[in-house]
XYZ file of C-alpha atoms in Angstrom:
396
model
C 0.351 -0.271 0.223
C 2.555 2.077 0.653
C 4.381 2.625 -2.571
C 1.402 4.009 -4.822
C 0.625 6.604 -1.978
C 4.569 7.420 -2.532
C 3.780 7.422 -6.364
C 0.479 9.515 -6.021
C 2.004 12.421 -3.686
C 4.397 12.356 -6.101
C 2.764 12.843 -9.213
C 1.108 16.180 -6.814
C 4.267 17.140 -6.144
C 4.961 17.939 -9.269
C 1.689 18.401 -11.208
C 0.322 20.177 -8.411
C 1.779 23.635 -8.835
C 2.985 24.048 -12.644
C -0.993 23.080 -13.038
C -1.895 26.133 -10.128
C 1.240 29.025 -11.872
C -0.113 32.282 -11.572
C 1.204 35.799 -10.715
C 1.446 36.196 -7.638
C 3.082 39.789 -5.624
C 5.588 39.958 -9.387
C 7.387 43.117 -8.429
C 6.903 45.009 -11.355
C 8.231 49.249 -12.369
C 5.765 51.745 -12.998
C 7.791 54.404 -14.737
C 6.581 58.184 -14.003
C 4.402 59.374 -11.079
C 1.630 60.430 -14.171
C -2.295 60.406 -14.341
C -1.671 57.621 -17.152
C 0.750 55.356 -14.308
C -2.191 55.659 -11.924
C -4.302 54.361 -14.114
C -2.286 51.637 -15.222
C -1.607 50.285 -11.746
C -5.271 50.753 -10.569
C -6.849 49.198 -13.946
C -3.901 46.144 -13.270
C -5.257 46.704 -9.771
C -8.950 45.187 -10.094
C -8.247 43.203 -13.115
C -5.449 41.049 -11.276
C -5.951 41.924 -7.360
C -2.702 40.428 -4.972
C -1.073 39.767 -9.216
C 1.757 42.701 -9.229
C 4.135 44.226 -6.627
C 4.075 47.589 -8.228
C 7.440 49.926 -7.768
C 7.949 53.621 -8.405
C 11.027 54.950 -10.970
C 11.113 58.278 -12.086
C 12.416 57.465 -15.471
C 13.720 54.340 -17.993
C 16.954 54.408 -17.129
C 16.037 53.875 -13.212
C 13.535 51.121 -14.023
C 16.254 49.590 -16.476
C 19.466 49.953 -13.306
C 16.073 48.232 -11.238
C 15.891 44.857 -13.585
C 19.311 44.329 -13.986
C 19.968 44.933 -10.305
C 16.712 42.273 -9.900
C 14.682 44.452 -8.116
C 11.984 43.732 -10.607
C 10.729 41.432 -13.351
C 9.775 44.612 -15.579
C 8.417 47.529 -15.774
C 5.798 49.646 -17.705
C 6.383 52.946 -18.986
C 2.666 53.954 -20.318
C 2.386 58.138 -21.669
C -0.619 59.028 -23.857
C -0.252 56.830 -27.473
C 2.550 54.216 -26.274
C 3.208 52.070 -23.456
C 6.915 50.432 -23.433
C 7.765 47.302 -21.036
C 10.426 46.919 -20.265
C 11.340 43.224 -19.265
C 13.983 40.694 -18.543
C 13.989 37.007 -20.959
C 16.444 36.142 -18.713
C 14.680 36.551 -15.327
C 12.099 33.935 -16.016
C 10.466 33.690 -20.235
C 7.441 33.149 -18.843
C 7.345 36.755 -16.862
C 8.787 38.371 -19.495
C 6.123 36.951 -21.441
C 3.291 37.944 -18.685
C 4.258 41.448 -18.641
C 3.922 41.752 -23.060
C 0.638 40.451 -22.693
C -0.898 43.159 -19.461
C 1.272 44.921 -22.145
C -1.423 44.481 -24.430
C -4.045 45.188 -22.174
C -3.202 48.114 -21.261
C -2.702 49.519 -24.846
C -6.264 47.637 -26.003
C -7.884 49.534 -22.986
C -6.842 52.833 -23.706
C -7.715 52.902 -27.490
C -10.853 52.008 -26.402
C -11.179 54.318 -23.767
C -9.538 56.911 -26.343
C -11.737 55.993 -28.827
C -14.855 56.354 -26.663
C -13.113 60.142 -25.447
C -13.454 60.994 -29.220
C -16.995 59.729 -29.683
C -18.269 61.903 -27.523
C -16.196 65.510 -28.087
C -17.550 64.547 -31.660
C -21.252 65.560 -30.019
C -19.654 68.068 -28.860
C -16.628 70.486 -29.576
C -16.708 72.753 -27.261
C -16.623 70.585 -24.145
C -13.073 68.993 -25.940
C -12.371 72.453 -26.521
C -12.658 73.587 -22.680
C -10.934 70.078 -21.849
C -7.907 70.718 -23.996
C -7.603 74.280 -23.120
C -7.117 73.214 -19.208
C -4.615 71.100 -19.091
C -2.968 73.470 -22.308
C -0.716 76.847 -21.437
C -1.675 79.441 -23.820
C 0.637 78.811 -25.952
C -1.073 75.911 -27.111
C -4.591 77.019 -27.263
C -4.452 77.781 -30.421
C -3.786 74.479 -32.025
C -5.963 72.948 -29.654
C -9.007 74.463 -31.209
C -7.972 73.447 -34.898
C -7.300 69.814 -33.554
C -11.215 69.802 -31.726
C -12.420 71.399 -34.838
C -11.073 68.294 -36.657
C -12.178 65.703 -34.608
C -15.419 67.265 -34.548
C -15.291 67.485 -38.676
C -13.573 64.082 -38.864
C -15.863 61.911 -36.197
C -14.793 59.480 -34.582
C -13.410 57.964 -37.932
C -9.575 59.777 -36.195
C -8.688 57.864 -33.007
C -5.690 56.806 -32.250
C -4.080 53.387 -31.396
C -2.429 53.144 -28.616
C 1.244 51.915 -29.474
C 3.224 48.986 -27.954
C 6.440 48.416 -27.401
C 9.031 45.757 -25.695
C 11.907 46.181 -25.369
C 14.068 42.738 -23.938
C 16.766 44.605 -21.395
C 19.036 41.162 -20.155
C 18.148 38.602 -22.582
C 18.298 35.427 -22.365
C 21.465 33.387 -25.030
C 20.001 33.909 -28.670
C 21.318 29.689 -28.634
C 18.255 29.488 -25.221
C 15.497 31.919 -26.581
C 12.901 30.207 -24.576
C 15.351 29.340 -21.920
C 14.712 25.005 -22.104
C 18.039 24.184 -22.066
C 18.988 26.378 -18.985
C 15.915 24.764 -17.087
C 16.470 21.244 -18.680
C 20.162 21.640 -17.524
C 19.090 22.384 -13.661
C 16.879 19.618 -12.850
C 19.697 16.777 -13.820
C 21.999 18.441 -10.721
C 19.756 16.856 -8.329
C 19.444 13.581 -9.125
C 23.605 14.051 -10.103
C 24.252 15.698 -6.653
C 22.134 11.972 -4.419
C 23.543 9.666 -6.965
C 27.328 11.280 -5.836
C 26.253 11.444 -2.017
C 25.580 7.541 -2.498
C 28.024 6.524 -3.744
C 30.286 8.209 -1.272
C 28.678 6.578 1.550
C 28.338 3.350 0.257
C 31.826 3.574 -0.830
C 34.137 0.242 0.508
C 37.018 2.039 -0.346
C 36.789 6.101 1.677
C 36.352 4.349 5.435
C 38.123 8.258 6.564
C 35.322 10.875 7.061
C 38.324 13.015 5.347
C 38.350 11.050 2.350
C 34.636 11.134 1.517
C 34.965 14.911 1.856
C 37.717 15.390 -0.517
C 36.164 13.181 -3.020
C 32.826 14.257 -2.831
C 33.927 18.248 -3.627
C 36.520 16.714 -6.025
C 33.044 14.581 -7.977
C 30.772 18.111 -7.648
C 33.410 20.412 -9.216
C 34.371 17.902 -12.207
C 31.138 17.065 -12.722
C 29.397 20.494 -12.657
C 32.475 21.461 -14.958
C 30.663 18.920 -17.597
C 27.417 20.457 -17.470
C 29.186 23.679 -17.264
C 30.679 22.542 -20.509
C 27.654 20.659 -22.254
C 24.928 23.453 -20.863
C 28.071 26.465 -22.908
C 30.130 24.990 -25.058
C 27.661 22.751 -26.760
C 24.510 24.675 -26.108
C 25.093 28.084 -25.452
C 22.586 28.190 -22.857
C 25.277 29.898 -20.088
C 26.918 32.376 -21.622
C 28.716 35.341 -19.284
C 30.960 34.863 -15.914
C 31.685 31.694 -17.232
C 33.917 30.439 -14.214
C 31.115 31.522 -11.500
C 28.400 30.353 -13.546
C 30.861 26.347 -12.649
C 31.361 27.500 -8.949
C 28.499 28.041 -8.648
C 26.750 24.403 -10.238
C 29.719 22.723 -8.166
C 28.286 23.887 -4.782
C 24.762 23.770 -6.762
C 25.623 20.726 -6.428
C 27.653 20.115 -3.454
C 24.804 21.244 -1.693
C 22.721 18.379 -2.662
C 25.162 15.430 -2.467
C 26.669 16.744 1.198
C 23.314 16.049 2.239
C 22.744 12.909 0.803
C 26.185 12.036 2.271
C 25.238 12.625 5.825
C 22.209 11.382 6.048
C 22.932 8.212 4.806
C 25.954 8.399 7.349
C 23.204 9.279 10.332
C 20.485 6.461 9.059
C 21.560 3.923 6.391
C 20.166 3.159 3.805
C 16.777 5.282 4.495
C 18.604 8.468 4.215
C 19.284 7.722 0.747
C 15.253 7.688 0.833
C 14.404 10.613 3.204
C 17.407 12.741 1.041
C 16.585 11.156 -2.702
C 12.082 12.752 -1.243
C 13.281 15.776 -0.061
C 15.256 16.528 -2.753
C 13.544 15.219 -5.181
C 9.850 15.945 -4.973
C 9.558 18.903 -2.862
C 12.955 20.667 -3.976
C 12.754 20.254 -8.028
C 9.510 20.770 -7.943
C 8.676 23.879 -5.520
C 11.799 25.292 -7.210
C 10.047 27.523 -9.523
C 12.497 27.293 -12.457
C 10.656 26.801 -15.080
C 8.323 30.158 -14.441
C 9.747 32.091 -10.396
C 8.879 31.368 -7.348
C 6.375 34.499 -7.190
C 4.127 32.003 -10.299
C 4.051 29.109 -7.714
C 1.001 29.210 -4.815
C 1.355 31.219 -1.541
C 3.986 29.573 0.128
C 5.487 26.285 -2.769
C 7.508 29.319 -3.412
C 9.487 30.558 -0.034
C 10.118 26.355 0.375
C 11.450 25.780 -2.989
C 14.172 28.692 -2.322
C 15.044 27.336 0.745
C 15.836 24.406 -0.368
C 19.250 23.631 -2.931
C 17.676 22.959 -5.759
C 15.128 25.831 -6.455
C 17.951 28.520 -4.400
C 20.644 26.760 -6.688
C 19.174 27.498 -10.621
C 18.277 31.058 -8.969
C 21.428 31.708 -8.459
C 22.354 30.062 -11.444
C 20.572 32.323 -12.864
C 21.299 35.553 -10.810
C 25.351 35.105 -11.447
C 24.515 33.880 -15.148
C 22.797 36.810 -16.477
C 22.246 39.452 -13.718
C 26.489 39.462 -12.356
C 25.315 37.864 -9.421
C 22.757 40.833 -8.305
C 20.573 39.546 -5.797
C 22.151 36.286 -5.364
C 23.745 36.427 -1.965
C 21.237 35.037 -0.435
C 20.212 32.005 -2.171
C 24.256 31.597 -1.930
C 24.260 30.974 2.139
C 21.250 28.734 1.143
C 23.990 26.399 -0.563
C 26.962 27.115 1.443
C 24.466 26.142 4.828
C 23.564 22.863 3.550
C 26.253 22.151 2.337
C 28.387 22.844 5.779
C 25.615 20.583 7.268
C 26.411 18.017 5.196
C 29.413 17.518 5.218
C 29.744 17.993 8.860
C 27.309 14.801 8.767
C 29.827 13.269 6.990
C 33.104 14.647 8.969
C 31.126 13.802 12.389
C 28.551 11.191 12.405
C 30.684 8.060 12.446
C 30.644 9.628 16.572
C 26.928 8.673 16.839
C 27.036 5.437 14.706
C 29.873 5.030 17.310
C 28.206 4.861 19.644
C 25.148 2.627 19.145
C 27.497 0.921 17.529
C 29.383 0.133 21.211
C 25.805 0.286 23.040
C 25.106 -2.882 20.775
C 28.449 -4.234 21.504
C 28.470 -4.103 25.311
C 24.841 -5.606 25.789
C 25.712 -8.690 23.401
C 29.058 -9.236 25.527
C 26.666 -8.472 29.476
C 24.039 -10.372 27.701
C 25.292 -13.724 25.872
C 28.761 -13.832 27.716
C 30.079 -14.857 31.106
C 33.272 -14.149 33.177
C 36.464 -15.535 31.871
C 37.070 -18.435 34.209
C 40.346 -18.132 36.441
C 43.318 -19.687 34.366
C 41.092 -19.273 30.938
C 41.964 -16.164 28.664
C 38.773 -17.048 26.768
C 34.945 -16.284 28.627
C 32.351 -19.297 27.666
C 28.779 -18.820 25.694
C 25.878 -18.323 28.097
C 24.113 -20.763 26.108
C 26.720 -23.196 25.289
C 27.623 -22.947 29.299
C 23.929 -23.592 30.092
C 23.701 -26.917 27.552
C 27.354 -28.299 29.054
C 26.389 -27.860 32.691
C 22.899 -29.512 31.767
C 25.289 -32.723 29.566
C 26.615 -32.742 32.977
C 23.560 -33.154 35.491
C 21.906 -35.583 32.836
C 25.201 -38.219 33.405
C 24.817 -37.089 37.150
C 21.457 -38.615 37.272
């Protein structure tokens, strides 16, 4: 009965977050504090409550800097007849596509509002003239009068369409335009890390804890180099900061493998199943590597970022495309898991050694008698009892 339950939970862990992907407090920027920007915030808040966490920026340059620093995923620059969507495909292709779609929705809504306003002005040119004069300076009132007259003559046919322009501030590699290679390279790291930890823990030739630790470090570094050669050298998905990216891949593998080796060292073979379940069915499923942590259900994204698969994927993205910005927290999480795992590998023999010693002493006290005078060996209890019984029978 246990195996079907485990399989069901494993499928649920992967399918449930994927089926509930939706924006939840995704940080985005709004350029400018004018009426157009305020109307955009109000419209998005009503249309998608709780979907975005808005940040205001004075100009597009400030918004671009915030995107590169990983403060926001993108920004909307809204003007009278155009909307510029500043996005970062490298931060998450799904989020970038979401921002583009939202920008188009804002443009369509603004176009309808302009058309409705022009239709109303066509029936009341004087009112349109007074509204335009109130907004503009005296030097521009004459031009406003002429424009209102033209609108009155043309009617609703002179509607203006709001144009959407998308600017990719931090694009992904041209060899991986959809980010598929990136996410496909991240998921196998967890399984490979568990395999490394299991091999090091169960290898008979690595009896000393120091040898196990050194083997873990070297194996993870070599394996990370192979992963990088495939992901970048062959597929071109990690185009920047080559040495730092290789180091992050090594640390990601080490955090998983050291944890697996440490748990196996403490719990025995059962530790392999525990570490695999935690890292694969929880860590990988909740990592947000294919979308973003803010696109997962509430709480799931936070859990995933505290586990090595999620923290490793985010740190790898920060390092490969954003020069390590906003990666300090993820780096600390990977280092913490690595240190805890290596400590268990180094010191786990104290716990298991004490348990073995207690079992041995209990066995000796229950099965052996003290050595006889002049004898160098202790006699087993059962054999002594049988011998005594045989002597009793002979005497009888």
